[in-house]
Tab-separated table of C-alpha atoms and ligand atoms in Angstrom:
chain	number	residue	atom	x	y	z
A	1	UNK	CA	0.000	0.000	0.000
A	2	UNK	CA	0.740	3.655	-0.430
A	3	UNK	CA	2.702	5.669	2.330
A	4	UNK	CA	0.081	7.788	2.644
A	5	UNK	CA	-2.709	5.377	2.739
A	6	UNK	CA	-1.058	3.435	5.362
A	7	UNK	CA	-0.356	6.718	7.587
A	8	UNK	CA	-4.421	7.434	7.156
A	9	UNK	CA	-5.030	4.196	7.869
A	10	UNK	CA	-2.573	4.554	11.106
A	11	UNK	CA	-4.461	7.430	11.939
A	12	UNK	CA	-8.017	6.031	11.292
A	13	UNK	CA	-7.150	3.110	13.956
A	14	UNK	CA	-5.118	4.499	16.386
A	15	UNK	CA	-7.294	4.857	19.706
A	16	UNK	CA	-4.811	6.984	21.626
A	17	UNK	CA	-4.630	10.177	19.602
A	18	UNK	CA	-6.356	12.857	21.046
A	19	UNK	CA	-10.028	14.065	20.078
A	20	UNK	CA	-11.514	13.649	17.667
A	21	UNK	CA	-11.470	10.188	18.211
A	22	UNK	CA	-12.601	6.618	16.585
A	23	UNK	CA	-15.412	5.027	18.620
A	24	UNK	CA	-16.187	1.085	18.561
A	25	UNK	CA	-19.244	-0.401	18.297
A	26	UNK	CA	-20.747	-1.322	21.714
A	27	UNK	CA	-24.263	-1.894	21.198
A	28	UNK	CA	-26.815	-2.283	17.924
A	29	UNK	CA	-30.206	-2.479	19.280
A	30	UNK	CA	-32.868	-3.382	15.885
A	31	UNK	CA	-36.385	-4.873	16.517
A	32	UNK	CA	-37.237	-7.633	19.613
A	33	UNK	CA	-33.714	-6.353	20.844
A	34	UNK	CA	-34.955	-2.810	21.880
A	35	UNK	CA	-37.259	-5.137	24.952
A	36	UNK	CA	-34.015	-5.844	26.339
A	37	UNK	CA	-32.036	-2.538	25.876
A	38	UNK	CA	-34.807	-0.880	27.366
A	39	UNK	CA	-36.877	-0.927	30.176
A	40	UNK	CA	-40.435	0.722	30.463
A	41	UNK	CA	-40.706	3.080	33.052
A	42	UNK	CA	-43.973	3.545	33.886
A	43	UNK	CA	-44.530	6.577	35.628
A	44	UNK	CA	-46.432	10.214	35.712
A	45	UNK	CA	-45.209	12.035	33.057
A	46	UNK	CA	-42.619	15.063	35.046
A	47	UNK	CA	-43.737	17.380	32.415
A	48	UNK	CA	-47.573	17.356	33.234
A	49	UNK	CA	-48.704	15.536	29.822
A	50	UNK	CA	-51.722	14.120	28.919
A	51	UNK	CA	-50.610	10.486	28.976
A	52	UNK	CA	-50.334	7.606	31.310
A	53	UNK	CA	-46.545	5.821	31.126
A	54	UNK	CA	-47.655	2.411	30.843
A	55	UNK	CA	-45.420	-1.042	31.381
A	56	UNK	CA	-43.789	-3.372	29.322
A	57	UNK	CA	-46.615	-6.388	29.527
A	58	UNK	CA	-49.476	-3.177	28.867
A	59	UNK	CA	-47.389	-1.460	25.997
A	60	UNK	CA	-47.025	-5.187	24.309
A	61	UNK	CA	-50.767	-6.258	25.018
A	62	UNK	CA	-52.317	-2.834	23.926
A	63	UNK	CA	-49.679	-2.894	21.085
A	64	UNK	CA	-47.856	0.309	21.855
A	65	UNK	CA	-45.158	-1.487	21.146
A	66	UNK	CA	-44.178	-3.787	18.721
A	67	UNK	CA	-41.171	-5.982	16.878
A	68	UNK	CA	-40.285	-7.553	13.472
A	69	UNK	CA	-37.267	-8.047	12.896
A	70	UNK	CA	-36.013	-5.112	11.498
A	71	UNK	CA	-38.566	-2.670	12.870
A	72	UNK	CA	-39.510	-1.566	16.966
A	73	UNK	CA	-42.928	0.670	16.569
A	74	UNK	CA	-43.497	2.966	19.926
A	75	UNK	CA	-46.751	4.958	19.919
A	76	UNK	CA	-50.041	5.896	21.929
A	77	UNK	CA	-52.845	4.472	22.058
A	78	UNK	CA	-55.513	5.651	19.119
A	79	UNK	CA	-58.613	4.208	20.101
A	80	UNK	CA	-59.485	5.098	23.422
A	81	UNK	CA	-62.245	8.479	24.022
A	82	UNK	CA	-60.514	9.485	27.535
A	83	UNK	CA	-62.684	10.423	30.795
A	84	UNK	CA	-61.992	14.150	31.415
A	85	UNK	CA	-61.385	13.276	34.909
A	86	UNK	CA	-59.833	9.939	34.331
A	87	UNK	CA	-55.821	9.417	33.545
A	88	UNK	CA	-54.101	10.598	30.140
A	89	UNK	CA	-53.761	8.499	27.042
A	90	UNK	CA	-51.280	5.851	27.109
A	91	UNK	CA	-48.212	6.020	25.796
A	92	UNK	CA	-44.504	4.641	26.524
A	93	UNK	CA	-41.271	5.990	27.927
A	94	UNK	CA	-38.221	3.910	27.841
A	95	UNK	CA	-34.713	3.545	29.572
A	96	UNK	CA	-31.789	2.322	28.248
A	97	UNK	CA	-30.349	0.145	31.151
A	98	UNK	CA	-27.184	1.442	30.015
A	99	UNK	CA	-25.600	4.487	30.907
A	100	UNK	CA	-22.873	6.163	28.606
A	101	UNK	CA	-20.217	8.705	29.295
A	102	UNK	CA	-17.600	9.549	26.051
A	103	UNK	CA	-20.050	7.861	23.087
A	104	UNK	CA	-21.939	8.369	19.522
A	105	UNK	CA	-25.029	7.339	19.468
A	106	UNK	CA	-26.647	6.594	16.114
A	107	UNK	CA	-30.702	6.614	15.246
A	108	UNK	CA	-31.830	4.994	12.355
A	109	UNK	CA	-35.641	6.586	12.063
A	110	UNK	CA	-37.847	5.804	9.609
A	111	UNK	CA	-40.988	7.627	11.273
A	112	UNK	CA	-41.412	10.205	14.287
A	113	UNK	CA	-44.661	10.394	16.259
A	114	UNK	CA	-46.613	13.597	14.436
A	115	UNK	CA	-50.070	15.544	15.189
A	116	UNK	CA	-50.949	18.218	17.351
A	117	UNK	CA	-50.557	17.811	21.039
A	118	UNK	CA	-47.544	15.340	19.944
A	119	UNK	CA	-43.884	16.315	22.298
A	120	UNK	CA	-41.650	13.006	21.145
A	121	UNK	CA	-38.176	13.296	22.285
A	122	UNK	CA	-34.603	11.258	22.108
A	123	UNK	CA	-32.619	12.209	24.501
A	124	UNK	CA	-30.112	11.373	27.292
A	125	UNK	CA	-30.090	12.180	30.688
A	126	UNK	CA	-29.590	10.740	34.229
A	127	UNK	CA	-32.681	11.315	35.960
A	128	UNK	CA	-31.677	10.550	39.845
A	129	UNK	CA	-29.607	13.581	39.777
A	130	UNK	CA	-31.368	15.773	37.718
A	131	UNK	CA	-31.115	18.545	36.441
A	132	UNK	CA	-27.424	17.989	38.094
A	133	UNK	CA	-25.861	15.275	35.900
A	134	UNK	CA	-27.106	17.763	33.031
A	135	UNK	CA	-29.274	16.585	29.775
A	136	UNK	CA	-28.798	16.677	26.200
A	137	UNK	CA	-32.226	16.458	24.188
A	138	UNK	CA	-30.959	15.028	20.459
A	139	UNK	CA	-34.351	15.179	19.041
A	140	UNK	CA	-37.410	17.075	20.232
A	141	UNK	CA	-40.129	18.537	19.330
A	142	UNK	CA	-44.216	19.734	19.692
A	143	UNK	CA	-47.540	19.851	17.434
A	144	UNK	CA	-45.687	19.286	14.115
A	145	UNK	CA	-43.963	22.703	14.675
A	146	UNK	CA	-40.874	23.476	13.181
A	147	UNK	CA	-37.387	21.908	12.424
A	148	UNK	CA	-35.602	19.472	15.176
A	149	UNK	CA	-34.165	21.392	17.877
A	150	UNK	CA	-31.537	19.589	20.001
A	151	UNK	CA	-31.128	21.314	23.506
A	152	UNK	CA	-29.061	20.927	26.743
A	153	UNK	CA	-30.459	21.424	30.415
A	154	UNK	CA	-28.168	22.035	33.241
A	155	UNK	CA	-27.058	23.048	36.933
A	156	UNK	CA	-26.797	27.000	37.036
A	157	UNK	CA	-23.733	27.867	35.074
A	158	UNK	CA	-23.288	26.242	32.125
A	159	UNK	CA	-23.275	28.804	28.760
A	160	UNK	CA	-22.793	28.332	25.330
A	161	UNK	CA	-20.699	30.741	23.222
A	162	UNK	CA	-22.499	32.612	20.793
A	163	UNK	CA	-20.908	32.058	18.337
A	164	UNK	CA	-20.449	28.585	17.118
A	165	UNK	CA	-19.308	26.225	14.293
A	166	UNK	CA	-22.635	24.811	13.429
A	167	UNK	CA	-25.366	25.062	10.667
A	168	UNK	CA	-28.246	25.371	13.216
A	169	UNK	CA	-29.173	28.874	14.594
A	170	UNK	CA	-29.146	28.816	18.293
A	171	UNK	CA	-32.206	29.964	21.184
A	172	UNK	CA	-30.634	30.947	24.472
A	173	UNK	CA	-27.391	30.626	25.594
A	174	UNK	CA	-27.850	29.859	29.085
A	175	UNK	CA	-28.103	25.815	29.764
A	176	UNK	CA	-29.594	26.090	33.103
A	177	UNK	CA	-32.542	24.389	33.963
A	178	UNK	CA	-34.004	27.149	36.422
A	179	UNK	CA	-33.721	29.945	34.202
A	180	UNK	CA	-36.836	30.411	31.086
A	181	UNK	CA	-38.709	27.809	32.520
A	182	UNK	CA	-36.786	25.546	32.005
A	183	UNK	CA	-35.870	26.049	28.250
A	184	UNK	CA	-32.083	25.369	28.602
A	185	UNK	CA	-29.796	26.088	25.693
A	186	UNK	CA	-31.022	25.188	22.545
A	187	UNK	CA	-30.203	24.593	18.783
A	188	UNK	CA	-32.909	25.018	15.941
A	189	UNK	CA	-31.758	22.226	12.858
A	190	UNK	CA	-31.788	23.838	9.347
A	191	UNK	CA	-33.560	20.863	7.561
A	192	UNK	CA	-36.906	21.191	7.273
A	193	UNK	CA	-37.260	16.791	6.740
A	194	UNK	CA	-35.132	16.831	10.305
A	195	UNK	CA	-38.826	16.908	12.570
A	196	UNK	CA	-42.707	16.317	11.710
A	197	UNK	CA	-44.933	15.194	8.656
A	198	UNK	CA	-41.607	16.277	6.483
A	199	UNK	CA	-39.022	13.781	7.992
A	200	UNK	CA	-41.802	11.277	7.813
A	201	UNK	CA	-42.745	11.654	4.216
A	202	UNK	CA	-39.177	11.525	3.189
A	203	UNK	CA	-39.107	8.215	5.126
A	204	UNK	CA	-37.133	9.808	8.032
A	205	UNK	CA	-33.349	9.893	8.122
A	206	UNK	CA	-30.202	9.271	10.362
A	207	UNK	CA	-29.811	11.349	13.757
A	208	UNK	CA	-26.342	11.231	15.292
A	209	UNK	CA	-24.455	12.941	18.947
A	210	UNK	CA	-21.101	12.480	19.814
A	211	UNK	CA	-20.458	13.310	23.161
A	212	UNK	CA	-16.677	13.789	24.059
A	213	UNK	CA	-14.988	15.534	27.159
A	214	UNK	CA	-15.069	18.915	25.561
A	215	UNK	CA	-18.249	19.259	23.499
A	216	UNK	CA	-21.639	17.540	22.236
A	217	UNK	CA	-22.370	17.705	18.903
A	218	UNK	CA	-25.395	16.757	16.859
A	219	UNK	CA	-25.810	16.006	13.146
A	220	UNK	CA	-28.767	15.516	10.727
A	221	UNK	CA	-29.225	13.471	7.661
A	222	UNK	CA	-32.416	12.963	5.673
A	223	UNK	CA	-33.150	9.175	4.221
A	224	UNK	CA	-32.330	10.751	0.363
A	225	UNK	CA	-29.353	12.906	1.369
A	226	UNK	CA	-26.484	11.685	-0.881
A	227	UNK	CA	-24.422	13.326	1.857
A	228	UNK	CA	-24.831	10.369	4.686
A	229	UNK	CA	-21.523	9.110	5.982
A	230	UNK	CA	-21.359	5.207	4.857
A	231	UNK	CA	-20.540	4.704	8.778
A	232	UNK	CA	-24.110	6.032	9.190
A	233	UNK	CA	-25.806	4.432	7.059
A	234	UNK	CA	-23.981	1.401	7.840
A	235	UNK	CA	-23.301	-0.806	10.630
A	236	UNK	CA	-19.065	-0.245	11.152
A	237	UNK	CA	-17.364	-1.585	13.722
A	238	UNK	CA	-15.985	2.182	14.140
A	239	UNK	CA	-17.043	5.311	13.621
A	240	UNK	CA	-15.052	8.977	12.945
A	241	UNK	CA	-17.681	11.458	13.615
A	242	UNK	CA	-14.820	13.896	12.824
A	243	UNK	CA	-15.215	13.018	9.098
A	244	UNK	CA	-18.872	13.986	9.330
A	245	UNK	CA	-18.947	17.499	8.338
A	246	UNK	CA	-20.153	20.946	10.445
A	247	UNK	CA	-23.212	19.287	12.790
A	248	UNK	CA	-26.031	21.197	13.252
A	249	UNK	CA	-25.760	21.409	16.708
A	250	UNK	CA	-22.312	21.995	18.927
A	251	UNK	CA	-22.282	22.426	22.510
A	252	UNK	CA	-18.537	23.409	23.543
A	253	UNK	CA	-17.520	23.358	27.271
A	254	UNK	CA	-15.839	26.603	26.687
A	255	UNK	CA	-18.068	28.021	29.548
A	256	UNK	CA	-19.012	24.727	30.894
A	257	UNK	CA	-16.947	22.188	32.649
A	258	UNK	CA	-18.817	19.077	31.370
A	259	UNK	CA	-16.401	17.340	34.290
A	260	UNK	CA	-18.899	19.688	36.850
A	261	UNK	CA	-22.199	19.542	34.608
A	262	UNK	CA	-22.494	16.040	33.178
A	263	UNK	CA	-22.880	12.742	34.353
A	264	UNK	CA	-23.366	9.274	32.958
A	265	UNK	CA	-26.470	9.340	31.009
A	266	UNK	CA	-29.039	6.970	30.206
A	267	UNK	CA	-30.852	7.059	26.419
A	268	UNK	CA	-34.494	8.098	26.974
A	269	UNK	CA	-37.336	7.961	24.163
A	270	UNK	CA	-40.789	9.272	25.372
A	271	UNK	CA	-44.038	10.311	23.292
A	272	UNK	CA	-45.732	12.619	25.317
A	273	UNK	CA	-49.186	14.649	24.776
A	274	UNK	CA	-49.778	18.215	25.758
A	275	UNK	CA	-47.418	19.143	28.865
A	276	UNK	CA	-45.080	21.898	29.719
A	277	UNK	CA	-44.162	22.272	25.682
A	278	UNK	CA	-46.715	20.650	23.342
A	279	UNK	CA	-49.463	22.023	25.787
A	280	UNK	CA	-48.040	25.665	26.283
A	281	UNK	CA	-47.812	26.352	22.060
A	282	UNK	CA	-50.613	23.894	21.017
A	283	UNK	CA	-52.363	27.316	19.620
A	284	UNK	CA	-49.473	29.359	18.348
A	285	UNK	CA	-49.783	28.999	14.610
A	286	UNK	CA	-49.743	25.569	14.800
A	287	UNK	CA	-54.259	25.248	13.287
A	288	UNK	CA	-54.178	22.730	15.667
A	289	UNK	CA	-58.526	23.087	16.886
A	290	UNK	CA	-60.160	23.409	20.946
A	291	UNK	CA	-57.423	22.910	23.692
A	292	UNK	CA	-54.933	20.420	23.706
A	293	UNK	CA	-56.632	18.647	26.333
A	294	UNK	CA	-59.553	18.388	24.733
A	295	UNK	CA	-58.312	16.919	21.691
A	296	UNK	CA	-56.422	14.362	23.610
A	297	UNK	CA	-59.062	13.265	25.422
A	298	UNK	CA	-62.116	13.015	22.471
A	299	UNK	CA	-59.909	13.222	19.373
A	300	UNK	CA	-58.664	9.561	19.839
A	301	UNK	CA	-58.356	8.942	15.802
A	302	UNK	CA	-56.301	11.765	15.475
A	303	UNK	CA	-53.166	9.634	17.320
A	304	UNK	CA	-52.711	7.275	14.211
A	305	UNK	CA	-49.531	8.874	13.454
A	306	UNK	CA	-48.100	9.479	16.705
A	307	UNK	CA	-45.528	6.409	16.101
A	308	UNK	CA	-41.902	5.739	16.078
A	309	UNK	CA	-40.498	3.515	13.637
A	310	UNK	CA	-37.097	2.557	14.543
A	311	UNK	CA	-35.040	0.663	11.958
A	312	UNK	CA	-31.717	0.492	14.775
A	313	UNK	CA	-29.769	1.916	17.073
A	314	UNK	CA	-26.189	1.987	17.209
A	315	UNK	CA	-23.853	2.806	20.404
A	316	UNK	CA	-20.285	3.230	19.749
A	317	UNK	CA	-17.763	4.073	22.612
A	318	UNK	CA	-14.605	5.807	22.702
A	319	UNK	CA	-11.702	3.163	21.800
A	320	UNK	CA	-9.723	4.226	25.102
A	321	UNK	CA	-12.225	3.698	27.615
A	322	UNK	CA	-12.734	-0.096	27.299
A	323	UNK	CA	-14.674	-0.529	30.234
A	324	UNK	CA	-17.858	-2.004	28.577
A	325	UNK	CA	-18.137	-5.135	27.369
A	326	UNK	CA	-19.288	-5.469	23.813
A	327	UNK	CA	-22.177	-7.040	22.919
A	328	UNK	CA	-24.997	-7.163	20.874
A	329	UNK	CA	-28.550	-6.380	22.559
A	330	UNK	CA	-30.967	-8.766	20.193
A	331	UNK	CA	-32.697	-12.548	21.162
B	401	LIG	C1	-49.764	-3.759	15.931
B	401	LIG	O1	-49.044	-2.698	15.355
B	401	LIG	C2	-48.388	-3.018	14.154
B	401	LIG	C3	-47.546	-1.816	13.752
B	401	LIG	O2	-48.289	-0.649	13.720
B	401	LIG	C4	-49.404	-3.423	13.101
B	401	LIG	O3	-48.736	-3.756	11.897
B	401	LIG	C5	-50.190	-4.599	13.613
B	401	LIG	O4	-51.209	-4.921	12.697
B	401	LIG	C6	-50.798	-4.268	14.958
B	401	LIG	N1	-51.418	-5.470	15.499
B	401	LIG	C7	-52.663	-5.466	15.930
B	401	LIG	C8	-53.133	-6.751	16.499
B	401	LIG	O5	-53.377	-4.483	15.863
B	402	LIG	C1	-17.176	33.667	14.784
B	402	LIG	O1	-16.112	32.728	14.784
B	402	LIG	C2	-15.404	32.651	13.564
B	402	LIG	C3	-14.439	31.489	13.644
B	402	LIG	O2	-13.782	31.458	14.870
B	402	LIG	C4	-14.740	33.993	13.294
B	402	LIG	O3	-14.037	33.953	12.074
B	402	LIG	C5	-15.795	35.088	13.248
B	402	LIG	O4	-15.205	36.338	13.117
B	402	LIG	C6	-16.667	35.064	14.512
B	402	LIG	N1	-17.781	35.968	14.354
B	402	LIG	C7	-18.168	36.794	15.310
B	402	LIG	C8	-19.372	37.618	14.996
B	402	LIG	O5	-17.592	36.885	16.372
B	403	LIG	C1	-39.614	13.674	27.492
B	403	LIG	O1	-38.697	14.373	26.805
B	403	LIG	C2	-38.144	15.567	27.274
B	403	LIG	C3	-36.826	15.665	26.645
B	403	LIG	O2	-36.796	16.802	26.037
B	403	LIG	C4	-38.018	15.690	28.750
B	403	LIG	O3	-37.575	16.966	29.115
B	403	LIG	C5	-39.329	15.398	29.355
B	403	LIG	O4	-39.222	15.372	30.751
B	403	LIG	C6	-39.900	14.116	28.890
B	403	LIG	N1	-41.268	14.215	29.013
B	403	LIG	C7	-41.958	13.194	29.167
B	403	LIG	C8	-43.296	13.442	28.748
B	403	LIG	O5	-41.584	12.103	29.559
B	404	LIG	C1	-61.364	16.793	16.816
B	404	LIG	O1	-60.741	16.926	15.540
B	404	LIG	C2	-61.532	17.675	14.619
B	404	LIG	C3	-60.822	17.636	13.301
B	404	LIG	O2	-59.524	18.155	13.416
B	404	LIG	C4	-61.738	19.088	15.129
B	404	LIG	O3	-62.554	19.802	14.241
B	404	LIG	C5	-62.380	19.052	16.517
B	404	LIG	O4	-62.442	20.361	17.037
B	404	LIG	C6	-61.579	18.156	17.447
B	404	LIG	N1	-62.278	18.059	18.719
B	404	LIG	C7	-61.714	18.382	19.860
B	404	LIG	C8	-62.559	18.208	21.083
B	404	LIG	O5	-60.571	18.798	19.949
């Protein structure tokens, strides 16, 4: 082989040079596998939705959720007329039972819940200590609104510069949880096909974070974008996010010691209804009709679409800390 090839190739597999760095694979999570990844946590929804966290034996037996091989479905239910005065609608929120420090985490999403009073969310957090161990929110979103907007929640003192290397347009600089009600620091995606009916009828696309010592950063590719890394697409045994071009999102710790603000995180995916965001813009511009109570609670039809589709998951872990085993989370 060439010199040069072989000194890429040197650098491509050489887990000790310093950031950015090569991650292995550590977990791929596709259909019946997500059951054991996960577990349901069945709880009141913290952000005062309109839904009822059911458990794994209710999500399978209603069908909230459900496998092929290739495919893990997550939605609410769609037939139910609600009780004003009764619980919310069901829906699921899963755990991974893994938590993750220095790692890139890859979604393969061929659908995202949609409809107004809809809030789904990917994201990563560790809830016993939170808003302590910090949170980064990869995608998110309410009532169809918008582009994806990935956000991170914090202790009082974590900011973001201004001015960043990224092709999303920031909301606030502040990160901390008890300032703007609870807002935190977010980043608004450019693609219109990254959130809503438009990633959906494009057949979704590929969200990926890589979280590192020094920064988070969070990238976007629609299902036809010729642009997709082939370590993206495809299952690698490594991935080099650094080859992956200007994210959308990047969260620096240039004013934010992620050694002070972030702990181990777990992956969460939750579908709620109404609540602190879908609830509080349900009217603004969105055409959605009555309150977003209402509609929950009489509208039940009007939930067909609030799915995920999930073709995979991939985990991949920086080289240098090999403190995980590897292993593969299917039957
Ligand atoms: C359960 O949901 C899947 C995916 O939406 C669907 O294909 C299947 O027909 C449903 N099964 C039942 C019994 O409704
Ligand atoms: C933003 O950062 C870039 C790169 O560091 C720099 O060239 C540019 O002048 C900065 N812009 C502002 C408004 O500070
Ligand atoms: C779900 O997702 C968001 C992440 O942005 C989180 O802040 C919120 O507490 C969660 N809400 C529900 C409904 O579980
Ligand atoms: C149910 O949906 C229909 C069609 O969008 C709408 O006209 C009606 O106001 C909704 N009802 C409630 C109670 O939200």
């Amino acid at each position: 082989m060439r010199f040069s090839t072989f000194i890429a190739l040197a650098a491509l597999f050489n887990p000790t040079r310093s950031y950015g760095a090569i991650y292995s694979l550590s977990d791929e999570v596709c259909g019946p596998g997500f059951y054991g990844f996960f577990e349901w946590e069945a709880i009141e929804d913290p952000t005062h939705g309109r839904v009822t966290y059911v458990d794994k034996p209710t999500s399978i037996h209603q069908n909230l959720t459900y496998s092929t091989s290739d495919t893990f479905i997550l939605r609410t239910d769609f037939d139910t007329v609600l009780d004003p005065n009764g619980p919310g609608r069901n829906s699921v929120r899963i755990r991974s039972k893994k938590t993750y420090t220095s790692h890139v985490a890859v979604f393969d999403v061929r659908h995202i819940p949609q409809g107004c009073g809809t809030w789904p969310a990917i994201w990563e957090t560790l809830e016993a200590t939170w808003p302590n161990g910090g949170e980064i929110d990869i995608v998110e979103g309410a009532n169809d609104q918008g582009t994806n907007q990935a956000t991170l929640h914090t202790s009082p003192g974590c900011v973001m510069p201004t001015n960043r290397t990224m092709t999303g347009t920031p909301t606030y600089d502040t990160c901390d949880a008890t300032l703007n009600f609870n807002a935190g620091c977010g980043v608004k995606f450019p693609t219109a096909s990254s959130f809503g009916p438009a990633f959906n009828t494009n057949g979704g696309g590929w969200y990926a974070m890589e979280r590192s010592p020094t920064y988070f950063k969070v990238w976007f590719w629609s299902r036809d974008d010729f642009d997709v890394p082939s370590d993206v697409a495809h299952t690698r045994p490594f991935v080099n996010p650094d080859a992956w071009g200007t994210p959308a999102a990047y969260f620096p710790s240039t004013s934010c010691d992620f050694s002070t603000y972030f702990n181990a995180h777990n992956i969460i995916i939750n579908l709620s209804l109404c609540g602190d965001w879908a609830g509080s813009t349900y009217s603004q511009g969105t055409g959605c009709p009555s309150t977003c109570v209402d509609y929950v609670n009489y509208n039940a039809s009007a939930f067909t679409d609030a799915y995920f589709d999930f073709a995979l998951i991939r985990v991949y872990q920086d080289s240098r800390n090999n403190h995980y085993s590897r292993r593969k989370a299917t039957f």
